[in-house]
């Protein structure tokens, strides 16, 4: 990587560098979409946005859904585990389901999940709302693997649109919830009911905006051979006369050649099995080689930031008189919005700014976790606006590690290993979120109890929406 110019590396030069100019920036940015099909970009951007935005809205509403008596990590686990297991299992059978059917099922799951969350009265158990979260999570996981598979038929421009849409989902989802509940004064229930209408955009994106030509043409190129068992009709085609049967049973060159062919086939299967075992062993070695340079920093940053968001942030409360809020429940959605704003900015930064030392931002994120945990316990930060800045900084670090990890793999890993490396490394973020969910459950309870024991009972004054 050393000695490469910005133009040769494919990234924009830093502003102020000798090779930078506004003309170059405009040329590079326009070149990104020079051959793009606008309909495909818009359709996949909207599909990525809507598929992920409900996940973000649910996390933003976590405090309103369960109140102060239930850890917010419960919502995180209900929102991530079904999606995670869907991605593990569904690829083995979902190819049998046509894309239009998948989209309708995804829309139905998303709408029903959000309606179940919104229409469950506060008097009912939190478990009813978590069922709705699980249903919506199934839709999110199924949508991600389906639409990523769909990009195969539409080329790189569709993947660019999908990636941009999923990045915007965090900002749009968190911002939408803050605007509806805090700025416009819409109740939590009605805000979630309005969110249940968002999957209709997925219908418009797929069935109206997205051109169907590439999908139809691609599906026609591959037709699976029908599976047939030997039935009576097949049996009728077998030789019936005794002479033919005895000829088949008689020993001769045909039998010898058949035996030799069977032996060859057996050896061929044995070699294929050995090759498969070797491939599995090779993949394990490649995965081990990825762990320290790529997987571990991504895992660390996700564990730290989601532990902050679900376990520490609900306890980062200040007196209402010194804050811009009227209720204690308003702190948490604002923290989520600022975090998502930082994530969106940093995930969009690779054309302008690159980070090659991935452990630096990961360790800084761990430092954020320690700092905010200390604030929840000791209450030494004088203003909530300082915490606002830290939450924004947290989002910048998290998004930067994510996008630069995969950018580093794209640049440094050989092309023959790149596809496996990208897929294998993506396990780190899901694993980090799951670990953080369990940590957050414990940390929120302990931090709230610590605060109450020292006279700060604000975390117990948050009502269920």
GROMACS .gro file of C-alpha atoms in nm:
model
  465
    1UNK     CA    1   0.000   0.000   0.000
    2UNK     CA    2   0.292   0.235   0.053
    3UNK     CA    3   0.380   0.465  -0.230
    4UNK     CA    4   0.046   0.435  -0.407
    5UNK     CA    5  -0.110   0.753  -0.530
    6UNK     CA    6  -0.474   0.830  -0.456
    7UNK     CA    7  -0.562   0.797  -0.820
    8UNK     CA    8  -0.407   0.452  -0.848
    9UNK     CA    9  -0.561   0.330  -0.524
   10UNK     CA   10  -0.913   0.415  -0.633
   11UNK     CA   11  -0.975   0.655  -0.345
   12UNK     CA   12  -1.013   1.030  -0.350
   13UNK     CA   13  -0.713   1.235  -0.230
   14UNK     CA   14  -0.731   1.413   0.100
   15UNK     CA   15  -0.849   1.775   0.071
   16UNK     CA   16  -0.550   2.005   0.053
   17UNK     CA   17  -0.315   1.744  -0.091
   18UNK     CA   18  -0.129   1.828  -0.414
   19UNK     CA   19  -0.341   1.589  -0.621
   20UNK     CA   20  -0.676   1.716  -0.492
   21UNK     CA   21  -0.908   1.954  -0.673
   22UNK     CA   22  -1.280   2.009  -0.689
   23UNK     CA   23  -1.276   1.906  -1.055
   24UNK     CA   24  -1.116   1.575  -0.960
   25UNK     CA   25  -1.369   1.521  -0.683
   26UNK     CA   26  -1.658   1.591  -0.918
   27UNK     CA   27  -1.512   1.364  -1.185
   28UNK     CA   28  -1.458   1.078  -0.941
   29UNK     CA   29  -1.801   1.107  -0.783
   30UNK     CA   30  -1.975   1.123  -1.120
   31UNK     CA   31  -1.771   0.826  -1.240
   32UNK     CA   32  -1.912   0.616  -0.957
   33UNK     CA   33  -2.255   0.627  -1.123
   34UNK     CA   34  -2.159   0.690  -1.484
   35UNK     CA   35  -2.295   0.355  -1.601
   36UNK     CA   36  -2.556   0.318  -1.330
   37UNK     CA   37  -2.917   0.234  -1.397
   38UNK     CA   38  -3.102   0.489  -1.188
   39UNK     CA   39  -3.401   0.264  -1.132
   40UNK     CA   40  -3.182  -0.016  -1.000
   41UNK     CA   41  -2.993   0.217  -0.766
   42UNK     CA   42  -3.310   0.374  -0.628
   43UNK     CA   43  -3.485   0.038  -0.588
   44UNK     CA   44  -3.200  -0.128  -0.401
   45UNK     CA   45  -3.135   0.183  -0.191
   46UNK     CA   46  -3.497   0.177  -0.076
   47UNK     CA   47  -3.489  -0.200  -0.021
   48UNK     CA   48  -3.179  -0.166   0.197
   49UNK     CA   49  -3.328   0.128   0.385
   50UNK     CA   50  -3.663  -0.034   0.464
   51UNK     CA   51  -3.517  -0.377   0.540
   52UNK     CA   52  -3.294  -0.231   0.814
   53UNK     CA   53  -3.488   0.073   0.934
   54UNK     CA   54  -3.737  -0.123   1.145
   55UNK     CA   55  -3.447  -0.291   1.327
   56UNK     CA   56  -3.315   0.054   1.419
   57UNK     CA   57  -3.656   0.187   1.520
   58UNK     CA   58  -3.707  -0.109   1.752
   59UNK     CA   59  -3.370  -0.048   1.920
   60UNK     CA   60  -3.446   0.324   1.948
   61UNK     CA   61  -3.777   0.238   2.113
   62UNK     CA   62  -3.626  -0.023   2.346
   63UNK     CA   63  -3.663   0.190   2.656
   64UNK     CA   64  -4.023   0.278   2.575
   65UNK     CA   65  -4.108  -0.086   2.506
   66UNK     CA   66  -3.980  -0.241   2.828
   67UNK     CA   67  -3.938   0.051   3.070
   68UNK     CA   68  -3.679   0.060   3.345
   69UNK     CA   69  -3.758  -0.280   3.496
   70UNK     CA   70  -3.629  -0.487   3.202
   71UNK     CA   71  -3.275  -0.457   3.061
   72UNK     CA   72  -3.258  -0.314   2.709
   73UNK     CA   73  -3.028  -0.599   2.613
   74UNK     CA   74  -3.338  -0.820   2.604
   75UNK     CA   75  -3.469  -0.612   2.314
   76UNK     CA   76  -3.132  -0.630   2.140
   77UNK     CA   77  -3.119  -1.009   2.165
   78UNK     CA   78  -3.478  -1.044   2.046
   79UNK     CA   79  -3.392  -0.814   1.756
   80UNK     CA   80  -3.067  -0.979   1.648
   81UNK     CA   81  -3.077  -1.353   1.729
   82UNK     CA   82  -3.369  -1.452   1.499
   83UNK     CA   83  -3.210  -1.258   1.214
   84UNK     CA   84  -2.873  -1.419   1.282
   85UNK     CA   85  -3.011  -1.773   1.279
   86UNK     CA   86  -3.217  -1.697   0.969
   87UNK     CA   87  -2.897  -1.607   0.787
   88UNK     CA   88  -2.740  -1.935   0.900
   89UNK     CA   89  -3.026  -2.165   0.798
   90UNK     CA   90  -3.228  -2.006   0.517
   91UNK     CA   91  -2.962  -2.010   0.241
   92UNK     CA   92  -3.001  -2.388   0.216
   93UNK     CA   93  -3.364  -2.375   0.106
   94UNK     CA   94  -3.471  -2.018   0.029
   95UNK     CA   95  -3.354  -2.046  -0.333
   96UNK     CA   96  -3.662  -2.260  -0.396
   97UNK     CA   97  -3.890  -1.964  -0.317
   98UNK     CA   98  -3.938  -1.710  -0.601
   99UNK     CA   99  -3.836  -1.355  -0.523
  100UNK     CA  100  -4.186  -1.203  -0.557
  101UNK     CA  101  -4.316  -1.453  -0.301
  102UNK     CA  102  -4.027  -1.376  -0.068
  103UNK     CA  103  -4.093  -1.003  -0.086
  104UNK     CA  104  -4.460  -1.048   0.001
  105UNK     CA  105  -4.370  -1.273   0.296
  106UNK     CA  106  -4.112  -1.021   0.417
  107UNK     CA  107  -4.364  -0.738   0.398
  108UNK     CA  108  -4.619  -0.945   0.589
  109UNK     CA  109  -4.370  -1.036   0.862
  110UNK     CA  110  -4.249  -0.676   0.901
  111UNK     CA  111  -4.598  -0.527   0.921
  112UNK     CA  112  -4.734  -0.793   1.156
  113UNK     CA  113  -4.430  -0.766   1.383
  114UNK     CA  114  -4.457  -0.389   1.418
  115UNK     CA  115  -4.835  -0.406   1.466
  116UNK     CA  116  -4.793  -0.664   1.741
  117UNK     CA  117  -4.539  -0.440   1.915
  118UNK     CA  118  -4.752  -0.126   1.880
  119UNK     CA  119  -5.090  -0.273   1.971
  120UNK     CA  120  -4.978  -0.464   2.279
  121UNK     CA  121  -5.111  -0.258   2.572
  122UNK     CA  122  -4.873  -0.157   2.854
  123UNK     CA  123  -5.064  -0.383   3.092
  124UNK     CA  124  -4.961  -0.691   2.895
  125UNK     CA  125  -4.639  -0.877   2.952
  126UNK     CA  126  -4.324  -0.756   2.779
  127UNK     CA  127  -4.305  -1.104   2.625
  128UNK     CA  128  -4.591  -1.018   2.388
  129UNK     CA  129  -4.394  -0.724   2.252
  130UNK     CA  130  -4.083  -0.937   2.221
  131UNK     CA  131  -4.277  -1.179   2.000
  132UNK     CA  132  -4.339  -0.888   1.766
  133UNK     CA  133  -3.969  -0.799   1.776
  134UNK     CA  134  -3.880  -1.159   1.686
  135UNK     CA  135  -4.121  -1.159   1.391
  136UNK     CA  136  -3.978  -0.832   1.258
  137UNK     CA  137  -3.625  -0.969   1.306
  138UNK     CA  138  -3.705  -1.275   1.096
  139UNK     CA  139  -3.809  -1.042   0.816
  140UNK     CA  140  -3.488  -0.841   0.847
  141UNK     CA  141  -3.264  -1.148   0.830
  142UNK     CA  142  -3.456  -1.303   0.542
  143UNK     CA  143  -3.457  -0.973   0.357
  144UNK     CA  144  -3.084  -0.924   0.386
  145UNK     CA  145  -2.989  -1.262   0.245
  146UNK     CA  146  -3.260  -1.241  -0.025
  147UNK     CA  147  -3.173  -0.895  -0.153
  148UNK     CA  148  -2.801  -0.961  -0.140
  149UNK     CA  149  -2.869  -1.268  -0.354
  150UNK     CA  150  -3.081  -1.054  -0.586
  151UNK     CA  151  -2.784  -0.827  -0.656
  152UNK     CA  152  -2.637  -1.119  -0.852
  153UNK     CA  153  -2.880  -1.040  -1.134
  154UNK     CA  154  -2.827  -0.662  -1.134
  155UNK     CA  155  -2.453  -0.622  -1.096
  156UNK     CA  156  -2.228  -0.402  -0.880
  157UNK     CA  157  -2.449  -0.094  -0.903
  158UNK     CA  158  -2.725  -0.277  -0.715
  159UNK     CA  159  -2.481  -0.370  -0.439
  160UNK     CA  160  -2.375  -0.006  -0.411
  161UNK     CA  161  -2.737   0.101  -0.375
  162UNK     CA  162  -2.807  -0.168  -0.117
  163UNK     CA  163  -2.502  -0.077   0.091
  164UNK     CA  164  -2.587   0.292   0.089
  165UNK     CA  165  -2.947   0.223   0.186
  166UNK     CA  166  -2.853   0.003   0.480
  167UNK     CA  167  -2.609   0.268   0.599
  168UNK     CA  168  -2.878   0.534   0.585
  169UNK     CA  169  -3.124   0.312   0.772
  170UNK     CA  170  -2.954   0.376   1.106
  171UNK     CA  171  -2.973   0.752   1.070
  172UNK     CA  172  -3.324   0.756   0.926
  173UNK     CA  173  -3.463   0.509   1.181
  174UNK     CA  174  -3.317   0.675   1.489
  175UNK     CA  175  -3.393   1.023   1.358
  176UNK     CA  176  -3.749   0.934   1.262
  177UNK     CA  177  -3.824   0.798   1.608
  178UNK     CA  178  -3.679   1.105   1.781
  179UNK     CA  179  -3.870   1.341   1.552
  180UNK     CA  180  -4.202   1.160   1.593
  181UNK     CA  181  -4.188   1.111   1.970
  182UNK     CA  182  -3.989   1.413   2.093
  183UNK     CA  183  -4.036   1.689   1.837
  184UNK     CA  184  -4.385   1.621   1.705
  185UNK     CA  185  -4.520   1.478   2.029
  186UNK     CA  186  -4.664   1.162   1.871
  187UNK     CA  187  -4.717   0.884   2.124
  188UNK     CA  188  -4.493   0.579   2.120
  189UNK     CA  189  -4.786   0.361   2.017
  190UNK     CA  190  -4.882   0.579   1.721
  191UNK     CA  191  -4.518   0.619   1.617
  192UNK     CA  192  -4.481   0.242   1.595
  193UNK     CA  193  -4.811   0.216   1.408
  194UNK     CA  194  -4.682   0.464   1.150
  195UNK     CA  195  -4.361   0.263   1.125
  196UNK     CA  196  -4.568  -0.045   1.041
  197UNK     CA  197  -4.659   0.127   0.712
  198UNK     CA  198  -4.296   0.154   0.599
  199UNK     CA  199  -4.276  -0.199   0.448
  200UNK     CA  200  -4.517  -0.079   0.178
  201UNK     CA  201  -4.217   0.106   0.034
  202UNK     CA  202  -4.056  -0.235  -0.017
  203UNK     CA  203  -4.353  -0.335  -0.234
  204UNK     CA  204  -4.318  -0.023  -0.448
  205UNK     CA  205  -3.941  -0.067  -0.475
  206UNK     CA  206  -3.952  -0.427  -0.592
  207UNK     CA  207  -4.269  -0.449  -0.800
  208UNK     CA  208  -4.279  -0.097  -0.949
  209UNK     CA  209  -3.935   0.068  -0.949
  210UNK     CA  210  -3.704  -0.231  -1.000
  211UNK     CA  211  -3.679  -0.347  -1.364
  212UNK     CA  212  -3.775  -0.714  -1.385
  213UNK     CA  213  -3.587  -0.785  -1.709
  214UNK     CA  214  -3.250  -0.884  -1.557
  215UNK     CA  215  -3.419  -1.109  -1.300
  216UNK     CA  216  -3.631  -1.290  -1.561
  217UNK     CA  217  -3.336  -1.328  -1.798
  218UNK     CA  218  -3.112  -1.457  -1.523
  219UNK     CA  219  -3.366  -1.712  -1.402
  220UNK     CA  220  -3.412  -1.851  -1.754
  221UNK     CA  221  -3.041  -1.917  -1.789
  222UNK     CA  222  -3.056  -2.175  -1.514
  223UNK     CA  223  -3.319  -2.447  -1.505
  224UNK     CA  224  -3.274  -2.734  -1.262
  225UNK     CA  225  -3.325  -3.080  -1.400
  226UNK     CA  226  -3.644  -3.238  -1.266
  227UNK     CA  227  -3.592  -3.506  -1.008
  228UNK     CA  228  -3.746  -3.837  -1.114
  229UNK     CA  229  -3.774  -4.164  -0.930
  230UNK     CA  230  -3.801  -4.499  -1.101
  231UNK     CA  231  -4.174  -4.560  -1.129
  232UNK     CA  232  -4.399  -4.795  -1.323
  233UNK     CA  233  -4.358  -4.593  -1.642
  234UNK     CA  234  -3.981  -4.620  -1.621
  235UNK     CA  235  -4.006  -4.987  -1.539
  236UNK     CA  236  -4.209  -5.039  -1.854
  237UNK     CA  237  -3.913  -4.925  -2.059
  238UNK     CA  238  -3.688  -5.202  -1.923
  239UNK     CA  239  -3.624  -5.513  -2.140
  240UNK     CA  240  -3.901  -5.766  -2.096
  241UNK     CA  241  -3.791  -6.076  -2.287
  242UNK     CA  242  -3.585  -6.349  -2.125
  243UNK     CA  243  -3.314  -6.332  -2.390
  244UNK     CA  244  -3.246  -5.971  -2.314
  245UNK     CA  245  -3.250  -6.039  -1.943
  246UNK     CA  246  -3.010  -6.334  -1.974
  247UNK     CA  247  -2.781  -6.126  -2.192
  248UNK     CA  248  -2.765  -5.868  -1.918
  249UNK     CA  249  -2.689  -6.134  -1.659
  250UNK     CA  250  -2.429  -6.319  -1.864
  251UNK     CA  251  -2.068  -6.256  -1.767
  252UNK     CA  252  -1.861  -6.092  -2.035
  253UNK     CA  253  -1.671  -5.781  -2.130
  254UNK     CA  254  -1.966  -5.557  -2.049
  255UNK     CA  255  -1.969  -5.679  -1.688
  256UNK     CA  256  -1.595  -5.633  -1.654
  257UNK     CA  257  -1.609  -5.285  -1.797
  258UNK     CA  258  -1.898  -5.203  -1.567
  259UNK     CA  259  -1.703  -5.327  -1.265
  260UNK     CA  260  -1.399  -5.129  -1.377
  261UNK     CA  261  -1.615  -4.817  -1.423
  262UNK     CA  262  -1.765  -4.867  -1.079
  263UNK     CA  263  -1.417  -4.891  -0.930
  264UNK     CA  264  -1.314  -4.574  -1.112
  265UNK     CA  265  -1.627  -4.399  -0.989
  266UNK     CA  266  -1.559  -4.509  -0.632
  267UNK     CA  267  -1.203  -4.378  -0.653
  268UNK     CA  268  -1.334  -4.053  -0.802
  269UNK     CA  269  -1.579  -4.007  -0.514
  270UNK     CA  270  -1.299  -4.084  -0.268
  271UNK     CA  271  -1.078  -3.819  -0.428
  272UNK     CA  272  -1.362  -3.568  -0.420
  273UNK     CA  273  -1.424  -3.639  -0.053
  274UNK     CA  274  -1.054  -3.596   0.021
  275UNK     CA  275  -1.057  -3.269  -0.176
  276UNK     CA  276  -1.358  -3.151   0.021
  277UNK     CA  277  -1.184  -3.229   0.348
  278UNK     CA  278  -0.877  -3.047   0.226
  279UNK     CA  279  -1.089  -2.748   0.127
  280UNK     CA  280  -1.250  -2.740   0.472
  281UNK     CA  281  -0.910  -2.755   0.637
  282UNK     CA  282  -0.785  -2.481   0.406
  283UNK     CA  283  -1.081  -2.262   0.497
  284UNK     CA  284  -1.010  -2.313   0.866
  285UNK     CA  285  -0.652  -2.202   0.810
  286UNK     CA  286  -0.769  -1.898   0.617
  287UNK     CA  287  -1.016  -1.811   0.892
  288UNK     CA  288  -0.741  -1.836   1.152
  289UNK     CA  289  -0.527  -1.604   0.942
  290UNK     CA  290  -0.811  -1.350   0.936
  291UNK     CA  291  -0.877  -1.350   1.309
  292UNK     CA  292  -0.614  -1.113   1.445
  293UNK     CA  293  -0.585  -0.860   1.160
  294UNK     CA  294  -0.958  -0.828   1.081
  295UNK     CA  295  -1.199  -1.031   1.294
  296UNK     CA  296  -1.076  -0.933   1.639
  297UNK     CA  297  -1.083  -0.552   1.593
  298UNK     CA  298  -1.431  -0.575   1.439
  299UNK     CA  299  -1.549  -0.799   1.723
  300UNK     CA  300  -1.406  -0.564   1.986
  301UNK     CA  301  -1.567  -0.253   1.844
  302UNK     CA  302  -1.909  -0.419   1.819
  303UNK     CA  303  -1.895  -0.560   2.171
  304UNK     CA  304  -1.795  -0.219   2.308
  305UNK     CA  305  -2.043  -0.003   2.119
  306UNK     CA  306  -2.347  -0.226   2.161
  307UNK     CA  307  -2.269  -0.271   2.529
  308UNK     CA  308  -2.268   0.108   2.554
  309UNK     CA  309  -2.592   0.143   2.360
  310UNK     CA  310  -2.791  -0.127   2.536
  311UNK     CA  311  -2.630  -0.155   2.879
  312UNK     CA  312  -2.483   0.185   2.969
  313UNK     CA  313  -2.673   0.449   2.770
  314UNK     CA  314  -3.009   0.386   2.947
  315UNK     CA  315  -2.842   0.492   3.274
  316UNK     CA  316  -2.670   0.807   3.139
  317UNK     CA  317  -2.930   1.044   3.282
  318UNK     CA  318  -2.910   1.404   3.403
  319UNK     CA  319  -3.148   1.636   3.590
  320UNK     CA  320  -3.423   1.747   3.354
  321UNK     CA  321  -3.363   2.111   3.443
  322UNK     CA  322  -3.011   2.099   3.300
  323UNK     CA  323  -3.110   1.909   2.985
  324UNK     CA  324  -3.316   1.992   2.675
  325UNK     CA  325  -3.571   1.722   2.762
  326UNK     CA  326  -3.897   1.713   2.952
  327UNK     CA  327  -3.893   1.343   3.038
  328UNK     CA  328  -3.618   1.098   3.127
  329UNK     CA  329  -3.724   0.866   2.845
  330UNK     CA  330  -3.609   1.125   2.589
  331UNK     CA  331  -3.238   1.078   2.665
  332UNK     CA  332  -3.211   0.730   2.517
  333UNK     CA  333  -3.354   0.798   2.167
  334UNK     CA  334  -3.132   1.105   2.132
  335UNK     CA  335  -2.824   0.902   2.221
  336UNK     CA  336  -2.924   0.651   1.954
  337UNK     CA  337  -2.974   0.921   1.693
  338UNK     CA  338  -2.632   1.078   1.756
  339UNK     CA  339  -2.468   0.736   1.744
  340UNK     CA  340  -2.634   0.653   1.412
  341UNK     CA  341  -2.535   0.992   1.271
  342UNK     CA  342  -2.172   0.914   1.346
  343UNK     CA  343  -2.205   0.567   1.193
  344UNK     CA  344  -2.355   0.705   0.874
  345UNK     CA  345  -2.082   0.966   0.831
  346UNK     CA  346  -1.794   0.726   0.894
  347UNK     CA  347  -1.938   0.450   0.674
  348UNK     CA  348  -1.951   0.701   0.390
  349UNK     CA  349  -1.595   0.822   0.447
  350UNK     CA  350  -1.377   0.567   0.269
  351UNK     CA  351  -1.355   0.761  -0.061
  352UNK     CA  352  -1.208   1.051   0.137
  353UNK     CA  353  -1.037   0.902   0.442
  354UNK     CA  354  -0.892   0.561   0.523
  355UNK     CA  355  -0.784   0.391   0.845
  356UNK     CA  356  -0.532   0.109   0.810
  357UNK     CA  357  -0.458   0.044   1.178
  358UNK     CA  358  -0.788  -0.111   1.281
  359UNK     CA  359  -0.696  -0.173   1.643
  360UNK     CA  360  -0.660   0.198   1.720
  361UNK     CA  361  -1.031   0.290   1.680
  362UNK     CA  362  -1.134  -0.043   1.833
  363UNK     CA  363  -0.935   0.026   2.150
  364UNK     CA  364  -1.064   0.384   2.156
  365UNK     CA  365  -1.415   0.237   2.152
  366UNK     CA  366  -1.329   0.017   2.448
  367UNK     CA  367  -1.208   0.336   2.615
  368UNK     CA  368  -1.548   0.494   2.546
  369UNK     CA  369  -1.713   0.199   2.719
  370UNK     CA  370  -1.494   0.250   3.025
  371UNK     CA  371  -1.549   0.626   3.030
  372UNK     CA  372  -1.928   0.609   3.003
  373UNK     CA  373  -1.949   0.326   3.255
  374UNK     CA  374  -1.752   0.542   3.498
  375UNK     CA  375  -1.991   0.831   3.431
  376UNK     CA  376  -2.292   0.611   3.506
  377UNK     CA  377  -2.133   0.517   3.838
  378UNK     CA  378  -1.959   0.838   3.949
  379UNK     CA  379  -2.155   1.116   3.771
  380UNK     CA  380  -1.853   1.338   3.704
  381UNK     CA  381  -1.937   1.473   3.355
  382UNK     CA  382  -2.088   1.819   3.411
  383UNK     CA  383  -2.325   1.837   3.114
  384UNK     CA  384  -2.534   1.607   2.900
  385UNK     CA  385  -2.395   1.781   2.592
  386UNK     CA  386  -2.056   1.625   2.664
  387UNK     CA  387  -2.223   1.284   2.658
  388UNK     CA  388  -2.390   1.382   2.329
  389UNK     CA  389  -2.045   1.443   2.181
  390UNK     CA  390  -1.914   1.110   2.313
  391UNK     CA  391  -2.209   0.921   2.162
  392UNK     CA  392  -2.145   1.085   1.825
  393UNK     CA  393  -1.776   0.996   1.856
  394UNK     CA  394  -1.876   0.639   1.940
  395UNK     CA  395  -2.070   0.617   1.614
  396UNK     CA  396  -1.778   0.755   1.416
  397UNK     CA  397  -1.544   0.492   1.559
  398UNK     CA  398  -1.785   0.202   1.510
  399UNK     CA  399  -1.868   0.286   1.151
  400UNK     CA  400  -1.502   0.350   1.067
  401UNK     CA  401  -1.386   0.010   1.193
  402UNK     CA  402  -1.666  -0.167   1.006
  403UNK     CA  403  -1.612  -0.009   0.666
  404UNK     CA  404  -1.232   0.001   0.684
  405UNK     CA  405  -1.211  -0.364   0.788
  406UNK     CA  406  -1.376  -0.475   0.465
  407UNK     CA  407  -1.187  -0.214   0.263
  408UNK     CA  408  -0.861  -0.356   0.397
  409UNK     CA  409  -0.969  -0.708   0.302
  410UNK     CA  410  -1.058  -0.590  -0.049
  411UNK     CA  411  -0.711  -0.442  -0.088
  412UNK     CA  412  -0.484  -0.686   0.094
  413UNK     CA  413  -0.639  -1.031   0.055
  414UNK     CA  414  -0.569  -1.211  -0.277
  415UNK     CA  415  -0.864  -1.223  -0.514
  416UNK     CA  416  -0.899  -1.602  -0.491
  417UNK     CA  417  -0.947  -1.577  -0.112
  418UNK     CA  418  -1.141  -1.251  -0.102
  419UNK     CA  419  -1.498  -1.382  -0.122
  420UNK     CA  420  -1.443  -1.628   0.161
  421UNK     CA  421  -1.258  -1.368   0.368
  422UNK     CA  422  -1.536  -1.111   0.340
  423UNK     CA  423  -1.800  -1.366   0.437
  424UNK     CA  424  -1.601  -1.515   0.723
  425UNK     CA  425  -1.511  -1.178   0.873
  426UNK     CA  426  -1.875  -1.064   0.872
  427UNK     CA  427  -1.941  -1.314   1.150
  428UNK     CA  428  -1.756  -1.083   1.388
  429UNK     CA  429  -2.017  -0.808   1.393
  430UNK     CA  430  -2.307  -1.046   1.460
  431UNK     CA  431  -2.106  -1.226   1.726
  432UNK     CA  432  -2.012  -0.895   1.885
  433UNK     CA  433  -2.375  -0.781   1.900
  434UNK     CA  434  -2.483  -1.108   2.062
  435UNK     CA  435  -2.208  -1.087   2.325
  436UNK     CA  436  -2.297  -0.725   2.393
  437UNK     CA  437  -2.662  -0.819   2.436
  438UNK     CA  438  -2.582  -1.051   2.725
  439UNK     CA  439  -2.334  -0.804   2.876
  440UNK     CA  440  -2.586  -0.523   2.846
  441UNK     CA  441  -2.851  -0.714   3.037
  442UNK     CA  442  -2.618  -0.749   3.335
  443UNK     CA  443  -2.463  -0.403   3.317
  444UNK     CA  444  -2.785  -0.204   3.295
  445UNK     CA  445  -2.934  -0.374   3.600
  446UNK     CA  446  -2.618  -0.334   3.806
  447UNK     CA  447  -2.562   0.029   3.705
  448UNK     CA  448  -2.922   0.125   3.778
  449UNK     CA  449  -2.908  -0.045   4.119
  450UNK     CA  450  -2.580   0.138   4.190
  451UNK     CA  451  -2.740   0.473   4.107
  452UNK     CA  452  -3.054   0.409   4.311
  453UNK     CA  453  -2.846   0.308   4.613
  454UNK     CA  454  -2.673   0.647   4.594
  455UNK     CA  455  -2.984   0.858   4.561
  456UNK     CA  456  -3.009   0.884   4.182
  457UNK     CA  457  -3.329   0.698   4.101
  458UNK     CA  458  -3.387   0.854   3.758
  459UNK     CA  459  -3.345   0.518   3.583
  460UNK     CA  460  -3.651   0.392   3.773
  461UNK     CA  461  -3.870   0.682   3.660
  462UNK     CA  462  -3.891   0.577   3.296
  463UNK     CA  463  -4.238   0.457   3.207
  464UNK     CA  464  -4.328   0.199   2.947
  465UNK     CA  465  -4.468   0.361   2.633
   0.00000   0.00000   0.00000
